[in-house]
Tab-separated table of C-alpha atoms in Angstrom:
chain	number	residue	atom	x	y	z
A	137	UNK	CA	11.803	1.913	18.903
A	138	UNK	CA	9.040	2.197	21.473
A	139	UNK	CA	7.924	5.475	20.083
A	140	UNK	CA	8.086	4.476	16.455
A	141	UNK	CA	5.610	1.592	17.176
A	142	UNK	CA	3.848	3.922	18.819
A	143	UNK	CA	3.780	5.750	15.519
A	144	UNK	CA	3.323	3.019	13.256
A	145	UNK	CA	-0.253	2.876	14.346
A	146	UNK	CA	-1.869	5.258	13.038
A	147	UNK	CA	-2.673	4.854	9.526
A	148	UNK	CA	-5.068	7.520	8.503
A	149	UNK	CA	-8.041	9.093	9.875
A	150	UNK	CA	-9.534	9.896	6.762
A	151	UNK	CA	-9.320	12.473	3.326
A	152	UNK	CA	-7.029	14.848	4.277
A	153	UNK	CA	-4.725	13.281	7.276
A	154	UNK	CA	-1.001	13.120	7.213
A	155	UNK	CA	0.861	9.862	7.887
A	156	UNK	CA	3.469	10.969	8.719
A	157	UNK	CA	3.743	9.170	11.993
A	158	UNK	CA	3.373	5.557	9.803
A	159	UNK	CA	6.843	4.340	9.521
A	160	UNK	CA	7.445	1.132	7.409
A	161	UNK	CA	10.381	-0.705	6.251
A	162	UNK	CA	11.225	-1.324	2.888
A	163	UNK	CA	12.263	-5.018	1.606
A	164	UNK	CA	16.056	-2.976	1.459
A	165	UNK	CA	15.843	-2.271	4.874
A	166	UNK	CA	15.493	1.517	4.989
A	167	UNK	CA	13.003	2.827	7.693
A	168	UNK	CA	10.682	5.550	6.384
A	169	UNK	CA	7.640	7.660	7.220
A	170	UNK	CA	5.336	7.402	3.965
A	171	UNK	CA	5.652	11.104	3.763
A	172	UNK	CA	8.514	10.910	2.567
A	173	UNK	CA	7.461	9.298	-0.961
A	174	UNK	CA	7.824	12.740	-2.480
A	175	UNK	CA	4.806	12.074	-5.037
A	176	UNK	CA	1.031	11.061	-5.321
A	177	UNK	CA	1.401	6.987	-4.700
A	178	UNK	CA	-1.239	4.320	-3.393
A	179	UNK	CA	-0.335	2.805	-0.030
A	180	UNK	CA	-1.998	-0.872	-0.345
A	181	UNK	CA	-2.060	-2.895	2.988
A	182	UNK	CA	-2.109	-6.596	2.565
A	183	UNK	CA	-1.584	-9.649	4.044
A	184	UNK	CA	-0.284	-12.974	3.007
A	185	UNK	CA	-2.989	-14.811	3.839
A	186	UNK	CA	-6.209	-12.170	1.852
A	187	UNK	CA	-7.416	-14.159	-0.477
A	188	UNK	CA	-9.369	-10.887	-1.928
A	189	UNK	CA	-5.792	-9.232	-1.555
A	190	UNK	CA	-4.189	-11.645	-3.943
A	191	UNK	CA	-7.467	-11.075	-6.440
A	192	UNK	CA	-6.593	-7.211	-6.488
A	193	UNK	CA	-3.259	-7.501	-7.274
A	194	UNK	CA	-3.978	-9.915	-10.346
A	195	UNK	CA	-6.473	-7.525	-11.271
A	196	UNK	CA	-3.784	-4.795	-11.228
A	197	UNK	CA	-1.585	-7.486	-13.152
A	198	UNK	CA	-4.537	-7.504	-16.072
A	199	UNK	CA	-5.076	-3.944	-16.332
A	200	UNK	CA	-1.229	-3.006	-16.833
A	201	UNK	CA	-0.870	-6.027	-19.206
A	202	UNK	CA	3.180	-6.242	-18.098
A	203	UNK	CA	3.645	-2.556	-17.640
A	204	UNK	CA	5.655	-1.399	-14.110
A	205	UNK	CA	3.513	0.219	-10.867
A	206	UNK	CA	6.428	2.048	-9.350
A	207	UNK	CA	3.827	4.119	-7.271
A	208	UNK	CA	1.861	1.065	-5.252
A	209	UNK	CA	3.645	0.821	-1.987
A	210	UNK	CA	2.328	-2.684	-0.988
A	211	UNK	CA	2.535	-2.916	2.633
A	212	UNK	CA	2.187	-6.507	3.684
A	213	UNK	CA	1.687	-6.794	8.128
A	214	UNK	CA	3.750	-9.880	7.753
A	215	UNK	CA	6.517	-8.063	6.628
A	216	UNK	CA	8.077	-6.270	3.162
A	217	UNK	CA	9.669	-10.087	2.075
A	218	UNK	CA	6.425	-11.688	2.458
A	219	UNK	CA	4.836	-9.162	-0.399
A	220	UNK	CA	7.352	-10.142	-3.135
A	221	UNK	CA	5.681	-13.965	-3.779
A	222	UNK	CA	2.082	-11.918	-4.098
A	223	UNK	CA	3.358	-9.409	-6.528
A	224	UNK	CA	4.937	-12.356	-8.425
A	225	UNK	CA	2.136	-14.441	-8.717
A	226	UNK	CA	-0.122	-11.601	-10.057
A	227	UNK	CA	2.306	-10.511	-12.459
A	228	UNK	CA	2.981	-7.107	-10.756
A	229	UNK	CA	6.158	-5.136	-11.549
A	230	UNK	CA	7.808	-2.228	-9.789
A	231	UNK	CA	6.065	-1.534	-6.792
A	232	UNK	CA	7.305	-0.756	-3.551
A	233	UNK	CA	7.464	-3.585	-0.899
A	234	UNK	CA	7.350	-2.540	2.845
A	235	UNK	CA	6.070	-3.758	6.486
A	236	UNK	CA	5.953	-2.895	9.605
A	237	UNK	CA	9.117	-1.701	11.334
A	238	UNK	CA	8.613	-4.236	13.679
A	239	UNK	CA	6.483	-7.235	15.457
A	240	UNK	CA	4.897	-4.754	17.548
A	241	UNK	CA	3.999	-2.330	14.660
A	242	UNK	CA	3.044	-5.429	13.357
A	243	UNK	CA	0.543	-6.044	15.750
A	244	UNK	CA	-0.800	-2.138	16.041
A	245	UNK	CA	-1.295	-2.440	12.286
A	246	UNK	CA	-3.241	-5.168	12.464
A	247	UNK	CA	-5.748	-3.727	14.889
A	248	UNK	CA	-5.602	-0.371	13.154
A	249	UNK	CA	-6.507	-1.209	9.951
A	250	UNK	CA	-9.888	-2.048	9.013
A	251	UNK	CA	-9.342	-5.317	7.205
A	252	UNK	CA	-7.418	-6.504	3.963
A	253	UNK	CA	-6.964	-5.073	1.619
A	254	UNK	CA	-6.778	-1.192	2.799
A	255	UNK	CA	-6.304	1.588	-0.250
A	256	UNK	CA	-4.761	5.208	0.663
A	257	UNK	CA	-4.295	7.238	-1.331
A	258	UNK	CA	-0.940	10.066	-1.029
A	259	UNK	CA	-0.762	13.144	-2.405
A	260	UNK	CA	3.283	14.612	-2.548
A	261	UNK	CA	3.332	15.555	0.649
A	262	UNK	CA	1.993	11.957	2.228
A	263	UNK	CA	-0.972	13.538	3.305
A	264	UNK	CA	-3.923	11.076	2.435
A	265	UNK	CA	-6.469	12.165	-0.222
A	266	UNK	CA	-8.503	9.357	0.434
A	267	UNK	CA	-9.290	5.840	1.912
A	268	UNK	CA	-10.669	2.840	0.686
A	269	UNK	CA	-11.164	-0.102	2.552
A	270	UNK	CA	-11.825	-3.209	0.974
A	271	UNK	CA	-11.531	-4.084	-2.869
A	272	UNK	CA	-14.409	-2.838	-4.632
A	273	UNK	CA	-13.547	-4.566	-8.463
A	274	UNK	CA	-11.840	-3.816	-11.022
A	275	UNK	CA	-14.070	-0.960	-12.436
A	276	UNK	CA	-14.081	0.595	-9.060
A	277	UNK	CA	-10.422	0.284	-8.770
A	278	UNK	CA	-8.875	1.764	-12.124
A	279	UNK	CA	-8.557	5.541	-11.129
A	280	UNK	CA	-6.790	4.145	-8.346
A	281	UNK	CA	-4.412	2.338	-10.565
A	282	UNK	CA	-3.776	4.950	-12.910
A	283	UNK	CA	-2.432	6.213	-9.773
A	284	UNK	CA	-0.177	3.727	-9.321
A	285	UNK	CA	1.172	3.654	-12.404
A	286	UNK	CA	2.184	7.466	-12.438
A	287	UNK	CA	-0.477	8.513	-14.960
A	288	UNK	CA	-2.686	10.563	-12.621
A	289	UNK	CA	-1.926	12.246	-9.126
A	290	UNK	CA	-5.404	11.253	-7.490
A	291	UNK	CA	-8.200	8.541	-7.821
């Protein structure tokens, strides 16, 4: 489990890098490397306590007016349970919930990323097409939600 921490720490070094070392776990349970989403998807890192986190997602909520994101992947550093009251509250349907694998992913996450909320951006084969950290409003923001929703492969 060591080595999966280990792992879990490295995010993304920028347009272009794999992350395929970052493992999460999914509110089922099932331990995964990102990679293996299989299609373009957003990976949004959160925590319970970003206030600006909680804005996004009822931004998201707004622009899809009810309509499902099944390609956000919101990865909360408290833990995949801890997303589901945040996605509720801002009205956000079908994403992905996931966390670290474990307290001490949980704490190399925390250093790794640059603050809350982080954007990547996956391309099919998890490699990352690009980063954005911080939430940059709603105009900003919709490419990457088309994205999420499965109407476009990149931002």
């Amino acid at each position: 489990e060591a080595a999966a921490d280990a792992r879990a720490a490295t995010l993304a070094a920028g347009p272009g890098a794999g992350v395929s070392a970052l493992t999460v776990r999914t509110a089922d349970g099932r331990i995964l490397p990102l990679q293996r989403i299989g299609e373009p998807a957003v990976v949004m890192v959160v925590s319970q306590t970003c206030g600006v986190c909680k804005e996004a997602l009822r931004d998201f909520g707004r622009m899809q007016g009810g309509r499902a994101l099944p390609r956000l992947w919101l990865v909360t550093l408290e833990g995949a349970a801890h997303g589901r009251p945040m996605l509720d509250s801002a009205g956000v349907r079908g994403a992905v919930l996931a966390g670290p694998v474990s307290p001490a992913a949980e704490a190399l996450f925390t250093f790794q990323i640059q603050g809350t909320p982080t954007f990547v951006a996956l391309d099919a084969r998890g490699a990352v097409h690009d980063v954005l950290p911080g939430y940059p409003g709603r105009e900003a923001i919709a490419p990457w939600v088309e994205v999420m929703a499965g109407r476009r492969d990149a931002p």
